[in-house]
Amino acid sequence: MAKTKACRNCHFVVLNNVSQCPACKMHDLSEDFSGLIIILDPENSEIAQKLNVSRAGQYALKVR
Ligand SMILES: [Zn+2]
């Protein structure tokens, strides 16, 4: 599995060679995260609404 990081701001998960979050454009990425959920259809997902995300992708549940 490729190494990944998660955005501290919106929890979007990206590959390690990415330096900017594609979802919120922040540069605050952390390798220390846990839990992973995949959101395929944000508009019809309760989890997506809970996490306040509007973009499909992988999200971390906890980012330290
Ligand atoms: Zn982000």
mmCIF file of N, CA and C and ligand atoms in Angstrom:
data_model
loop_
_atom_site.group_PDB
_atom_site.id
_atom_site.type_symbol
_atom_site.label_atom_id
_atom_site.label_comp_id
_atom_site.label_asym_id
_atom_site.label_seq_id
_atom_site.Cartn_x
_atom_site.Cartn_y
_atom_site.Cartn_z
ATOM 1 N N MET A 1 0.843 -1.201 0.000
ATOM 2 C CA MET A 1 0.000 0.000 0.000
ATOM 3 C C MET A 1 0.875 1.247 0.000
ATOM 4 N N ALA A 2 0.502 2.215 -0.807
ATOM 5 C CA ALA A 2 1.266 3.459 -0.879
ATOM 6 C C ALA A 2 1.115 4.239 0.422
ATOM 7 N N LYS A 3 2.160 4.982 0.752
ATOM 8 C CA LYS A 3 2.089 5.805 1.953
ATOM 9 C C LYS A 3 1.163 6.992 1.728
ATOM 10 N N THR A 4 0.434 7.302 2.766
ATOM 11 C CA THR A 4 -0.524 8.395 2.632
ATOM 12 C C THR A 4 -0.422 9.371 3.797
ATOM 13 N N LYS A 5 -0.975 10.538 3.586
ATOM 14 C CA LYS A 5 -1.082 11.567 4.619
ATOM 15 C C LYS A 5 -2.517 12.057 4.634
ATOM 16 N N ALA A 6 -2.881 12.690 5.730
ATOM 17 C CA ALA A 6 -4.231 13.236 5.818
ATOM 18 C C ALA A 6 -4.183 14.724 6.132
ATOM 19 N N CYS A 7 -5.120 15.445 5.596
ATOM 20 C CA CYS A 7 -5.213 16.887 5.824
ATOM 21 C C CYS A 7 -5.748 17.161 7.226
ATOM 22 N N ARG A 8 -5.062 18.024 7.977
ATOM 23 C CA ARG A 8 -5.528 18.335 9.333
ATOM 24 C C ARG A 8 -6.785 19.191 9.303
ATOM 25 N N ASN A 9 -6.981 19.874 8.245
ATOM 26 C CA ASN A 9 -8.139 20.766 8.153
ATOM 27 C C ASN A 9 -9.419 20.015 7.781
ATOM 28 N N CYS A 10 -9.385 19.235 6.700
ATOM 29 C CA CYS A 10 -10.621 18.607 6.236
ATOM 30 C C CYS A 10 -10.566 17.085 6.248
ATOM 31 N N HIS A 11 -9.409 16.506 6.653
ATOM 32 C CA HIS A 11 -9.229 15.054 6.781
ATOM 33 C C HIS A 11 -9.146 14.310 5.451
ATOM 34 N N PHE A 12 -9.030 14.999 4.372
ATOM 35 C CA PHE A 12 -8.877 14.361 3.067
ATOM 36 C C PHE A 12 -7.539 13.613 3.029
ATOM 37 N N VAL A 13 -7.541 12.375 2.514
ATOM 38 C CA VAL A 13 -6.325 11.562 2.477
ATOM 39 C C VAL A 13 -5.673 11.652 1.096
ATOM 40 N N VAL A 14 -4.370 11.933 1.108
ATOM 41 C CA VAL A 14 -3.619 12.052 -0.145
ATOM 42 C C VAL A 14 -2.364 11.189 -0.076
ATOM 43 N N LEU A 15 -1.739 10.958 -1.212
ATOM 44 C CA LEU A 15 -0.470 10.233 -1.236
ATOM 45 C C LEU A 15 0.624 11.109 -0.637
ATOM 46 N N ASN A 16 1.676 10.435 -0.139
ATOM 47 C CA ASN A 16 2.744 11.125 0.574
ATOM 48 C C ASN A 16 3.483 12.174 -0.242
ATOM 49 N N ASN A 17 3.495 12.021 -1.564
ATOM 50 C CA ASN A 17 4.254 12.976 -2.376
ATOM 51 C C ASN A 17 3.447 14.239 -2.695
ATOM 52 N N VAL A 18 2.249 14.321 -2.144
ATOM 53 C CA VAL A 18 1.422 15.508 -2.349
ATOM 54 C C VAL A 18 1.684 16.496 -1.215
ATOM 55 N N SER A 19 1.839 17.774 -1.527
ATOM 56 C CA SER A 19 2.150 18.739 -0.476
ATOM 57 C C SER A 19 0.988 19.683 -0.195
ATOM 58 N N GLN A 20 -0.035 19.632 -1.029
ATOM 59 C CA GLN A 20 -1.180 20.506 -0.814
ATOM 60 C C GLN A 20 -2.467 19.695 -0.894
ATOM 61 N N CYS A 21 -3.363 19.923 0.026
ATOM 62 C CA CYS A 21 -4.641 19.202 0.004
ATOM 63 C C CYS A 21 -5.455 19.626 -1.219
ATOM 64 N N PRO A 22 -5.866 18.659 -2.036
ATOM 65 C CA PRO A 22 -6.635 19.022 -3.231
ATOM 66 C C PRO A 22 -8.060 19.470 -2.902
ATOM 67 N N ALA A 23 -8.522 19.144 -1.704
ATOM 68 C CA ALA A 23 -9.901 19.474 -1.348
ATOM 69 C C ALA A 23 -10.023 20.892 -0.798
ATOM 70 N N CYS A 24 -9.135 21.267 0.132
ATOM 71 C CA CYS A 24 -9.282 22.577 0.774
ATOM 72 C C CYS A 24 -8.091 23.502 0.523
ATOM 73 N N LYS A 25 -7.084 23.005 -0.221
ATOM 74 C CA LYS A 25 -5.909 23.815 -0.619
ATOM 75 C C LYS A 25 -4.993 24.198 0.527
ATOM 76 N N MET A 26 -5.148 23.530 1.696
ATOM 77 C CA MET A 26 -4.245 23.804 2.807
ATOM 78 C C MET A 26 -2.980 22.965 2.652
ATOM 79 N N HIS A 27 -1.926 23.396 3.334
ATOM 80 C CA HIS A 27 -0.675 22.646 3.293
ATOM 81 C C HIS A 27 -0.434 21.896 4.589
ATOM 82 N N ASP A 28 -1.450 21.776 5.407
ATOM 83 C CA ASP A 28 -1.313 21.191 6.737
ATOM 84 C C ASP A 28 -1.634 19.695 6.691
ATOM 85 N N LEU A 29 -0.654 18.885 6.227
ATOM 86 C CA LEU A 29 -0.867 17.452 6.072
ATOM 87 C C LEU A 29 -0.095 16.684 7.136
ATOM 88 N N SER A 30 -0.709 15.610 7.654
ATOM 89 C CA SER A 30 -0.093 14.835 8.724
ATOM 90 C C SER A 30 -0.019 13.358 8.353
ATOM 91 N N GLU A 31 1.125 12.740 8.660
ATOM 92 C CA GLU A 31 1.246 11.298 8.426
ATOM 93 C C GLU A 31 0.642 10.504 9.561
ATOM 94 N N ASP A 32 0.311 11.190 10.639
ATOM 95 C CA ASP A 32 -0.191 10.518 11.830
ATOM 96 C C ASP A 32 -1.717 10.626 11.888
ATOM 97 N N PHE A 33 -2.363 9.652 11.263
ATOM 98 C CA PHE A 33 -3.822 9.656 11.290
ATOM 99 C C PHE A 33 -4.324 8.234 11.455
ATOM 100 N N SER A 34 -5.580 8.080 11.831
ATOM 101 C CA SER A 34 -6.139 6.744 11.986
ATOM 102 C C SER A 34 -7.575 6.713 11.494
ATOM 103 N N GLY A 35 -7.999 5.533 11.094
ATOM 104 C CA GLY A 35 -9.343 5.368 10.571
ATOM 105 C C GLY A 35 -9.406 5.879 9.147
ATOM 106 N N LEU A 36 -10.058 5.129 8.318
ATOM 107 C CA LEU A 36 -10.128 5.540 6.920
ATOM 108 C C LEU A 36 -11.527 5.236 6.400
ATOM 109 N N ILE A 37 -12.150 6.238 5.842
ATOM 110 C CA ILE A 37 -13.442 5.983 5.210
ATOM 111 C C ILE A 37 -13.404 6.489 3.774
ATOM 112 N N ILE A 38 -14.122 5.802 2.913
ATOM 113 C CA ILE A 38 -14.163 6.197 1.518
ATOM 114 C C ILE A 38 -15.551 6.736 1.210
ATOM 115 N N ILE A 39 -15.585 7.943 0.733
ATOM 116 C CA ILE A 39 -16.862 8.568 0.396
ATOM 117 C C ILE A 39 -16.998 8.625 -1.117
ATOM 118 N N LEU A 40 -17.989 7.921 -1.611
ATOM 119 C CA LEU A 40 -18.169 7.844 -3.061
ATOM 120 C C LEU A 40 -19.193 8.853 -3.565
ATOM 121 N N ASP A 41 -20.187 9.100 -2.726
ATOM 122 C CA ASP A 41 -21.282 9.951 -3.150
ATOM 123 C C ASP A 41 -21.630 10.941 -2.038
ATOM 124 N N PRO A 42 -20.841 12.005 -1.905
ATOM 125 C CA PRO A 42 -20.960 12.903 -0.752
ATOM 126 C C PRO A 42 -22.365 13.485 -0.572
ATOM 127 N N GLU A 43 -23.061 13.720 -1.659
ATOM 128 C CA GLU A 43 -24.365 14.373 -1.533
ATOM 129 C C GLU A 43 -25.409 13.472 -0.897
ATOM 130 N N ASN A 44 -25.207 12.156 -0.983
ATOM 131 C CA ASN A 44 -26.182 11.229 -0.412
ATOM 132 C C ASN A 44 -25.603 10.416 0.734
ATOM 133 N N SER A 45 -24.524 10.890 1.329
ATOM 134 C CA SER A 45 -23.870 10.153 2.400
ATOM 135 C C SER A 45 -24.022 10.878 3.725
ATOM 136 N N GLU A 46 -24.578 10.167 4.726
ATOM 137 C CA GLU A 46 -24.710 10.785 6.046
ATOM 138 C C GLU A 46 -23.350 11.075 6.664
ATOM 139 N N ILE A 47 -22.408 10.159 6.436
ATOM 140 C CA ILE A 47 -21.059 10.363 6.980
ATOM 141 C C ILE A 47 -20.431 11.611 6.375
ATOM 142 N N ALA A 48 -20.610 11.776 5.079
ATOM 143 C CA ALA A 48 -20.053 12.948 4.414
ATOM 144 C C ALA A 48 -20.622 14.225 5.007
ATOM 145 N N GLN A 49 -21.919 14.199 5.304
ATOM 146 C CA GLN A 49 -22.530 15.393 5.872
ATOM 147 C C GLN A 49 -22.037 15.641 7.291
ATOM 148 N N LYS A 50 -21.815 14.547 8.037
ATOM 149 C CA LYS A 50 -21.274 14.684 9.383
ATOM 150 C C LYS A 50 -19.884 15.294 9.363
ATOM 151 N N LEU A 51 -19.074 14.831 8.412
ATOM 152 C CA LEU A 51 -17.708 15.325 8.311
ATOM 153 C C LEU A 51 -17.645 16.632 7.526
ATOM 154 N N ASN A 52 -18.776 17.038 7.006
ATOM 155 C CA ASN A 52 -18.867 18.280 6.256
ATOM 156 C C ASN A 52 -17.974 18.271 5.015
ATOM 157 N N VAL A 53 -18.014 17.180 4.265
ATOM 158 C CA VAL A 53 -17.215 17.102 3.053
ATOM 159 C C VAL A 53 -18.133 17.096 1.827
ATOM 160 N N SER A 54 -17.644 17.642 0.749
ATOM 161 C CA SER A 54 -18.460 17.729 -0.456
ATOM 162 C C SER A 54 -17.743 17.112 -1.649
ATOM 163 N N ARG A 55 -16.605 16.471 -1.371
ATOM 164 C CA ARG A 55 -15.806 15.912 -2.434
ATOM 165 C C ARG A 55 -15.627 14.416 -2.202
ATOM 166 N N ALA A 56 -15.819 13.602 -3.232
ATOM 167 C CA ALA A 56 -15.607 12.163 -3.096
ATOM 168 C C ALA A 56 -14.129 11.871 -2.886
ATOM 169 N N GLY A 57 -13.844 10.831 -2.097
ATOM 170 C CA GLY A 57 -12.450 10.473 -1.855
ATOM 171 C C GLY A 57 -12.303 9.732 -0.549
ATOM 172 N N GLN A 58 -11.041 9.581 -0.115
ATOM 173 C CA GLN A 58 -10.769 8.902 1.139
ATOM 174 C C GLN A 58 -10.557 9.942 2.230
ATOM 175 N N TYR A 59 -11.115 9.665 3.401
ATOM 176 C CA TYR A 59 -10.976 10.575 4.525
ATOM 177 C C TYR A 59 -10.521 9.833 5.770
ATOM 178 N N ALA A 60 -9.701 10.488 6.563
ATOM 179 C CA ALA A 60 -9.277 9.939 7.847
ATOM 180 C C ALA A 60 -10.293 10.320 8.905
ATOM 181 N N LEU A 61 -10.522 9.415 9.859
ATOM 182 C CA LEU A 61 -11.444 9.751 10.943
ATOM 183 C C LEU A 61 -10.773 10.634 11.987
ATOM 184 N N LYS A 62 -9.501 10.310 12.269
ATOM 185 C CA LYS A 62 -8.762 11.097 13.278
ATOM 186 C C LYS A 62 -7.434 11.532 12.683
ATOM 187 N N VAL A 63 -7.102 12.785 12.801
ATOM 188 C CA VAL A 63 -5.795 13.278 12.360
ATOM 189 C C VAL A 63 -5.136 13.956 13.552
ATOM 190 N N ARG A 64 -3.892 13.552 13.849
ATOM 191 C CA ARG A 64 -3.203 14.130 14.986
ATOM 192 C C ARG A 64 -2.267 15.236 14.536
HETATM 193 ZN ZN ZN B 1 -7.886 19.565 3.290
#
